[in-house]
Tab-separated table of C-alpha atoms and ligand atoms in Angstrom:
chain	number	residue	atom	x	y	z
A	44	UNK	CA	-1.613	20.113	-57.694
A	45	UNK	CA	0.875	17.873	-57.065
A	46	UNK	CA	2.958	15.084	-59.074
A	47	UNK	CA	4.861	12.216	-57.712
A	48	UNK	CA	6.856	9.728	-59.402
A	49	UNK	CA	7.791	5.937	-58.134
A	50	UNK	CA	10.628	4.359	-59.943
A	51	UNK	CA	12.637	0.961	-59.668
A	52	UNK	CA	13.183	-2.044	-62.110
A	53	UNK	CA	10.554	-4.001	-62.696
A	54	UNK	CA	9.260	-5.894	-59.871
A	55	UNK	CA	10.609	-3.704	-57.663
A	56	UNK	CA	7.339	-3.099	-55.973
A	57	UNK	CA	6.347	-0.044	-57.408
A	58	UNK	CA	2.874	-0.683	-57.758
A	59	UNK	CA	2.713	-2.200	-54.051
A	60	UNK	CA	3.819	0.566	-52.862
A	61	UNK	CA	2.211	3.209	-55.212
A	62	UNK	CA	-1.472	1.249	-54.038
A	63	UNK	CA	-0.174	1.706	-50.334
A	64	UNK	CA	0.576	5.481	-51.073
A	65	UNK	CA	-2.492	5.653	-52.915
A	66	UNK	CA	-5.160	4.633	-49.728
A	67	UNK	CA	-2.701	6.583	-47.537
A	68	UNK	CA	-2.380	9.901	-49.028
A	69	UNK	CA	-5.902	9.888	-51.079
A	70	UNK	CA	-4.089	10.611	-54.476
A	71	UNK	CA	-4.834	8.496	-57.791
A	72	UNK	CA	-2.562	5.675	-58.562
A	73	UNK	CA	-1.649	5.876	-62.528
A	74	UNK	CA	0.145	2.957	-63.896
A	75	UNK	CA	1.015	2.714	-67.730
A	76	UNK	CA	1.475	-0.482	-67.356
A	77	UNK	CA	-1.936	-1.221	-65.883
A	78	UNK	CA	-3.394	1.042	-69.100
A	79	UNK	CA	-1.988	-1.127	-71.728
A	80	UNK	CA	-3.256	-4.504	-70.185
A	81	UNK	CA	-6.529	-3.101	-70.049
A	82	UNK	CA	-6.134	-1.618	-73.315
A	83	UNK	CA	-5.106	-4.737	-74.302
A	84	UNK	CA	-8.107	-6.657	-72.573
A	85	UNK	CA	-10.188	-4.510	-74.271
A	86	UNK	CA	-8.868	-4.841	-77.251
A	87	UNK	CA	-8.737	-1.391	-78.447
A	88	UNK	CA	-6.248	0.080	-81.499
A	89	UNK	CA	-4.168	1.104	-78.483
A	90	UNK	CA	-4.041	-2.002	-77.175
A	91	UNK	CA	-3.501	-4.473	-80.237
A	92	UNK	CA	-0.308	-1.884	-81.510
A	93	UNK	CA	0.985	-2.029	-77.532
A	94	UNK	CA	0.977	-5.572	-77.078
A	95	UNK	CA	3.361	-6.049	-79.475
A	96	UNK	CA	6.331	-4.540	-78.080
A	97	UNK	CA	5.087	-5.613	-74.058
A	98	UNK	CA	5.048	-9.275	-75.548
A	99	UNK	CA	8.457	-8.835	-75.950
A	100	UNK	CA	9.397	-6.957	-73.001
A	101	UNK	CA	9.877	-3.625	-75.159
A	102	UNK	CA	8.988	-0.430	-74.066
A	103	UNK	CA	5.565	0.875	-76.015
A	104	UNK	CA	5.688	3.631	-78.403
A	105	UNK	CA	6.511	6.814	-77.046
A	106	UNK	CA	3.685	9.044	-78.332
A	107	UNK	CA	1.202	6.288	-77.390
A	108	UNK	CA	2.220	6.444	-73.699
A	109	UNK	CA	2.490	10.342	-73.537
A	110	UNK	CA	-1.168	10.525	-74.736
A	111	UNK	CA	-2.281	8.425	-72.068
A	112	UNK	CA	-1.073	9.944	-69.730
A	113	UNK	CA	-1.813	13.119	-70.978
A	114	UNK	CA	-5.754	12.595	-70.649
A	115	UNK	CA	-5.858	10.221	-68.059
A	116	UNK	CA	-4.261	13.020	-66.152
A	117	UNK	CA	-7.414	15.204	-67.021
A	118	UNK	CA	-9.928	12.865	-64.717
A	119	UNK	CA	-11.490	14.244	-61.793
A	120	UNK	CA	-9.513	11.764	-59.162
A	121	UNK	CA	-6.240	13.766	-60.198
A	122	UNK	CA	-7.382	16.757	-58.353
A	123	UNK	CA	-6.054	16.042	-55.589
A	124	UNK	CA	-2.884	14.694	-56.989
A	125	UNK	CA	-1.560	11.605	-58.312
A	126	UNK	CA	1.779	9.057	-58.365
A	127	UNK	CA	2.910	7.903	-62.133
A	128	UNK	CA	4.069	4.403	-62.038
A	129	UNK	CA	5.927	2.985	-64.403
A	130	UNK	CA	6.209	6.222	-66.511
A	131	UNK	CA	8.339	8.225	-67.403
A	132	UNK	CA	10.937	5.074	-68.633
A	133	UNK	CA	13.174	6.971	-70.962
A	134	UNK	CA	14.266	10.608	-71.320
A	135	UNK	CA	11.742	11.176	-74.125
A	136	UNK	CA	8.967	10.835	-71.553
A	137	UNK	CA	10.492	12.661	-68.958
A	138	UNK	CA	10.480	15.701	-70.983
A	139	UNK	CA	7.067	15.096	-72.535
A	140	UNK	CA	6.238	14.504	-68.441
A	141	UNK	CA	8.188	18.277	-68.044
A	142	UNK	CA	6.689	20.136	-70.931
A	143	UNK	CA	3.128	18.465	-69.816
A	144	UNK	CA	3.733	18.903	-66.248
A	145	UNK	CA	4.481	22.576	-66.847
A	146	UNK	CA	1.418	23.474	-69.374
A	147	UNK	CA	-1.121	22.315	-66.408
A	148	UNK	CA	0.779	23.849	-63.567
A	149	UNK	CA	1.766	20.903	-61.384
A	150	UNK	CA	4.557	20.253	-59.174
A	151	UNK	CA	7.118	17.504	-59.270
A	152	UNK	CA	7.301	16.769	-55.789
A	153	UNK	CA	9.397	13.647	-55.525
A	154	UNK	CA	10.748	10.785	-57.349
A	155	UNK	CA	10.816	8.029	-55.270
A	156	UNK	CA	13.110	5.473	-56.287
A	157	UNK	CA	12.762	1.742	-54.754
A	158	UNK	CA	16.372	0.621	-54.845
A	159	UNK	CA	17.108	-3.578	-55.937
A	160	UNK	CA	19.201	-6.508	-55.934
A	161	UNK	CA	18.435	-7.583	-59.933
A	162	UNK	CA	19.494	-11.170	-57.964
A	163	UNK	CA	16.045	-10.861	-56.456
A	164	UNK	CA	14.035	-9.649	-59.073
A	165	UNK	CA	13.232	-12.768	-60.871
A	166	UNK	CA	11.555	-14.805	-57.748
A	167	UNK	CA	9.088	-11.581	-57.351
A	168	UNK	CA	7.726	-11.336	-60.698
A	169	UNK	CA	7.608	-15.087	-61.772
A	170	UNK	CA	5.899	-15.341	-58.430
A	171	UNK	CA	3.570	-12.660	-58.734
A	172	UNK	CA	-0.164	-13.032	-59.265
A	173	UNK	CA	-1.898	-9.868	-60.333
A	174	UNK	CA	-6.065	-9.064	-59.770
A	175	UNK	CA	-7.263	-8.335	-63.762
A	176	UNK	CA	-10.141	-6.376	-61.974
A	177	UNK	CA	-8.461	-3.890	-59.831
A	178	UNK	CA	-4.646	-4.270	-60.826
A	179	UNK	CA	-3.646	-5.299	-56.990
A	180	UNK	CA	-0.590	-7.681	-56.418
A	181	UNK	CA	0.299	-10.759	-54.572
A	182	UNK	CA	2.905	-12.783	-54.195
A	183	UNK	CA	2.810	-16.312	-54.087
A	184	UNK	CA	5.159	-16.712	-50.982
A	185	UNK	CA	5.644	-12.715	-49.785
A	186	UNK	CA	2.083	-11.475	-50.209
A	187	UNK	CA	-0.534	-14.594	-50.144
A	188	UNK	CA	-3.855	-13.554	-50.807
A	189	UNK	CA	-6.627	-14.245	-47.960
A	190	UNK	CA	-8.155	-16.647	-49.989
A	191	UNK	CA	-5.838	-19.040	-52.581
A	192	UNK	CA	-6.111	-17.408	-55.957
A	193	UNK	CA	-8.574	-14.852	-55.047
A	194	UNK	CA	-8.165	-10.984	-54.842
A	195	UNK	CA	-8.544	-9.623	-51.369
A	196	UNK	CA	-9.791	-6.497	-52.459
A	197	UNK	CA	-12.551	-7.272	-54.912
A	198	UNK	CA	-12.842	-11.074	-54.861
A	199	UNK	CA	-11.728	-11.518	-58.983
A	200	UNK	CA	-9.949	-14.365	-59.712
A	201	UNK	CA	-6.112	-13.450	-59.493
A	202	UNK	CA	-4.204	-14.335	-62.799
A	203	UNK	CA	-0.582	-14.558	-63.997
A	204	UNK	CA	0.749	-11.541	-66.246
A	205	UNK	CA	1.599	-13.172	-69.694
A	206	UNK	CA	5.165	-10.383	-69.516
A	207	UNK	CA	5.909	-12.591	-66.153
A	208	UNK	CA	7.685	-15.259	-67.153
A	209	UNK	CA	11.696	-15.450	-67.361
A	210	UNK	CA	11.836	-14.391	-70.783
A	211	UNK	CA	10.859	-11.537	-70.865
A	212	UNK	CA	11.837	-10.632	-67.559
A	213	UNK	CA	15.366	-10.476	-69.625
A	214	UNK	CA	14.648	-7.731	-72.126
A	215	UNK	CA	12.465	-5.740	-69.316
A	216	UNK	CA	15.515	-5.765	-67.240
A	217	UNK	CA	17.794	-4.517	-69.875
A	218	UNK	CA	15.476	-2.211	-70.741
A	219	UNK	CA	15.499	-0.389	-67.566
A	220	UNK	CA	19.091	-0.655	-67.276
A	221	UNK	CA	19.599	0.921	-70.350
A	222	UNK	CA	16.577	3.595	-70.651
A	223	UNK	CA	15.274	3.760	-67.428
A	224	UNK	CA	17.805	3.757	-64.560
A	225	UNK	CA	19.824	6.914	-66.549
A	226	UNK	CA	16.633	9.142	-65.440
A	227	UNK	CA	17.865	8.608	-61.583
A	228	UNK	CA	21.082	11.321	-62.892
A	229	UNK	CA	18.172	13.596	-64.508
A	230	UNK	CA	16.011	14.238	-60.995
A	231	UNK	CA	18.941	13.766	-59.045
A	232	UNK	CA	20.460	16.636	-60.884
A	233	UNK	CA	16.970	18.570	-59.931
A	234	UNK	CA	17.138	17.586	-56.304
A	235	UNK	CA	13.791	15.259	-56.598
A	236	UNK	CA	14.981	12.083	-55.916
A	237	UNK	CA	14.476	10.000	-52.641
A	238	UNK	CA	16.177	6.730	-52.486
A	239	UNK	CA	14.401	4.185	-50.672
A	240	UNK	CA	15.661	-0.023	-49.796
A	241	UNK	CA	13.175	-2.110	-51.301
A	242	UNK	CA	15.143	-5.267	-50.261
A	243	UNK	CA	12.567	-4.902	-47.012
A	244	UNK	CA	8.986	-6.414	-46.193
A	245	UNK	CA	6.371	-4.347	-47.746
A	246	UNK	CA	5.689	-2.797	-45.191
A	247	UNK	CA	9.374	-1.862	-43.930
A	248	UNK	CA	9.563	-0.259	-47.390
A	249	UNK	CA	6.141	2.362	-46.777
A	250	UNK	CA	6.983	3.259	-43.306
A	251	UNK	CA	10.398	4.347	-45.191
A	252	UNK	CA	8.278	6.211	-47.940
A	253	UNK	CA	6.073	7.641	-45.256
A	254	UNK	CA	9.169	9.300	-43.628
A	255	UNK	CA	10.621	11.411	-46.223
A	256	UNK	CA	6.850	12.120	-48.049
A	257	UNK	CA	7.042	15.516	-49.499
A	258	UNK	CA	3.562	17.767	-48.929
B	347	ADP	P1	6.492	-3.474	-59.851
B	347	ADP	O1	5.218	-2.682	-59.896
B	347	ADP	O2	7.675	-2.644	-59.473
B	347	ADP	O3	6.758	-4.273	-61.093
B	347	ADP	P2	5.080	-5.067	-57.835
B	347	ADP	O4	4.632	-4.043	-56.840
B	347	ADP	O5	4.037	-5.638	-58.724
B	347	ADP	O6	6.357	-4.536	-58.672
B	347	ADP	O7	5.796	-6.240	-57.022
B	347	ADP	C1	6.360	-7.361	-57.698
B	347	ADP	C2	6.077	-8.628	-56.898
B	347	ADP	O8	6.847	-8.614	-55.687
B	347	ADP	C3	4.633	-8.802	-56.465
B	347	ADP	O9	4.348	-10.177	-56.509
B	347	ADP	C4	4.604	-8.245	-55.034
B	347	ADP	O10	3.589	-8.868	-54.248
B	347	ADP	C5	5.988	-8.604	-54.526
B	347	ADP	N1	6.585	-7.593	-53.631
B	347	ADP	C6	6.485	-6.240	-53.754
B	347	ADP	N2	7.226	-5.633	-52.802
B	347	ADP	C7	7.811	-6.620	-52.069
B	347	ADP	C8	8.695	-6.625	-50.928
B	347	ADP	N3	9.135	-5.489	-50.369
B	347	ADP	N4	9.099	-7.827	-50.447
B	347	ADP	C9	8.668	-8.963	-51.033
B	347	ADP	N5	7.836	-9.042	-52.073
B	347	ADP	C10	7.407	-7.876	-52.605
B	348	AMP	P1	4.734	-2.554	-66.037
B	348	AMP	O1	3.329	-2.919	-65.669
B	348	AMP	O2	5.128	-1.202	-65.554
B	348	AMP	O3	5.712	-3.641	-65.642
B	348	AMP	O4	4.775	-2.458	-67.627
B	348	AMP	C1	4.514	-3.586	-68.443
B	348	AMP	C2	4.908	-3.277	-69.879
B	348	AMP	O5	4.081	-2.222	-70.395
B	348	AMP	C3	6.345	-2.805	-70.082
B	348	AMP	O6	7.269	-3.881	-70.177
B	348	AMP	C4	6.217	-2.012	-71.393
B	348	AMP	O7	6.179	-2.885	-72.504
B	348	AMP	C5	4.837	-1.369	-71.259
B	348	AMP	N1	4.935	-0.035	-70.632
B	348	AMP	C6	4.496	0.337	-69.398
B	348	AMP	N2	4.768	1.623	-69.153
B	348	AMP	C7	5.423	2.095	-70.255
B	348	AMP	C8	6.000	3.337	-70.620
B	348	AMP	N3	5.989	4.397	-69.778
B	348	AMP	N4	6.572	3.442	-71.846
B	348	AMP	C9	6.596	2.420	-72.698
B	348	AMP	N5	6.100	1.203	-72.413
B	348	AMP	C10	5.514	1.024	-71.209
């Protein structure tokens, strides 16, 4: 089975392209990110302890996150591999992902990192509009939905991420600079990472991904 990993800062468009990747290649789409809000939604002991530190643009507990993806990892749409998105974000979880990758036999095929402008990175996530129901996302100038304020895909009512405002968007940013960007040196080291310009259209950005997909 086979692992893949899509990295960037946030609003980067990792979970654009991860949902492109997801149709294309018929593996499942796990975002940690998309776990917690539903956690959160739900409002499960997961959820209510999470929220505190996403609120506030922190990164969740460690041994939360590793758990979730642990047994989400387990479900039957893995089989035929799956793309983590938005995990690992610091070292910790990159050798939890090792140790856990290793116990089930799976290989880490890529990482593929969508390279930014931080300039730019503001405008797409205050703009962003996000489908509560299936997790897809829009833009409200680069990616319109069909329909104003309605989710192409399943027709829920498209909302605004309470993380998404400037704020926030602050401490998220530090937060990758100073957690998650270092784990670029760790796969590079390991010969697993595949830059990619995310500064493109969306689409630009998948034919890109498309060309250096490792089987
Ligand atoms: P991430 O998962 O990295 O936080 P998203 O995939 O949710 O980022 O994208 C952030 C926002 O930017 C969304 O509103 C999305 O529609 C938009 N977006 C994603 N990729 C691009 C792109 N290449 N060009 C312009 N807008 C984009
Ligand atoms: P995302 O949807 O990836 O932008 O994540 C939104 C928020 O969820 C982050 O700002 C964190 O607070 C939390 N989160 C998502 N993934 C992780 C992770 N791997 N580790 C810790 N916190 C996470």
């Amino acid at each position: 089975m086979n692992c893949y990993l899509i990295m960037g800062a946030p609003g980067a468009g990792k979970g654009t392209q991860a949902s492109l990747i997801k149709n294309n290649y018929k593996i499942a789409h796990i975002s940690t990110g998309d776990m917690f809000r539903e956690a959160i939604s739900s409002r499960t002991p997961v959820g209510l302890e999470a929220k505190k530190y996403i609120d506030k643009g922190n990164l969740a507990p460690d041994e939360i996150t590793v758990y979730l993806v642990k047994e989400r990892i387990q479900n039957d749409d893995c089989k035929n591999g799956f793309i983590l998105d938005g995990f690992p974000r610091n070292l910790n979880q990159a050798k939890a992902l090792d140790k856990l990758l290793k116990e089930e036999k799976i290989e880490l095929k890529s990482v593929i990192n969508i390279e930014t402008d931080d300039k730019i990175l503001i405008d797409r996530i205050v703009g962003r509009r996000t489908c509560p129901n299936c997790n897809e996302a829009y833009h409200i100038e680069t990616k319109k939905p069909l329909k104003d304020g309605i989710c192409d895909k399943c027709g829920s009512r498209l909302i605004q991420r309470a993380d998404d405002n400037e704020e926030v968007v602050k401490s998220r940013l530090d937060v990758y600079h100073e957690q998650t960007a270092p784990l670029l040196k760790y796969y590079s080291k390991k010969g697993l990472v595949v830059n990619v310009d995310g500064m493109q259209d969306i689409d630009d950005v998948f034919n890109d991904i498309k060309k250096t997909w490792r089987k």
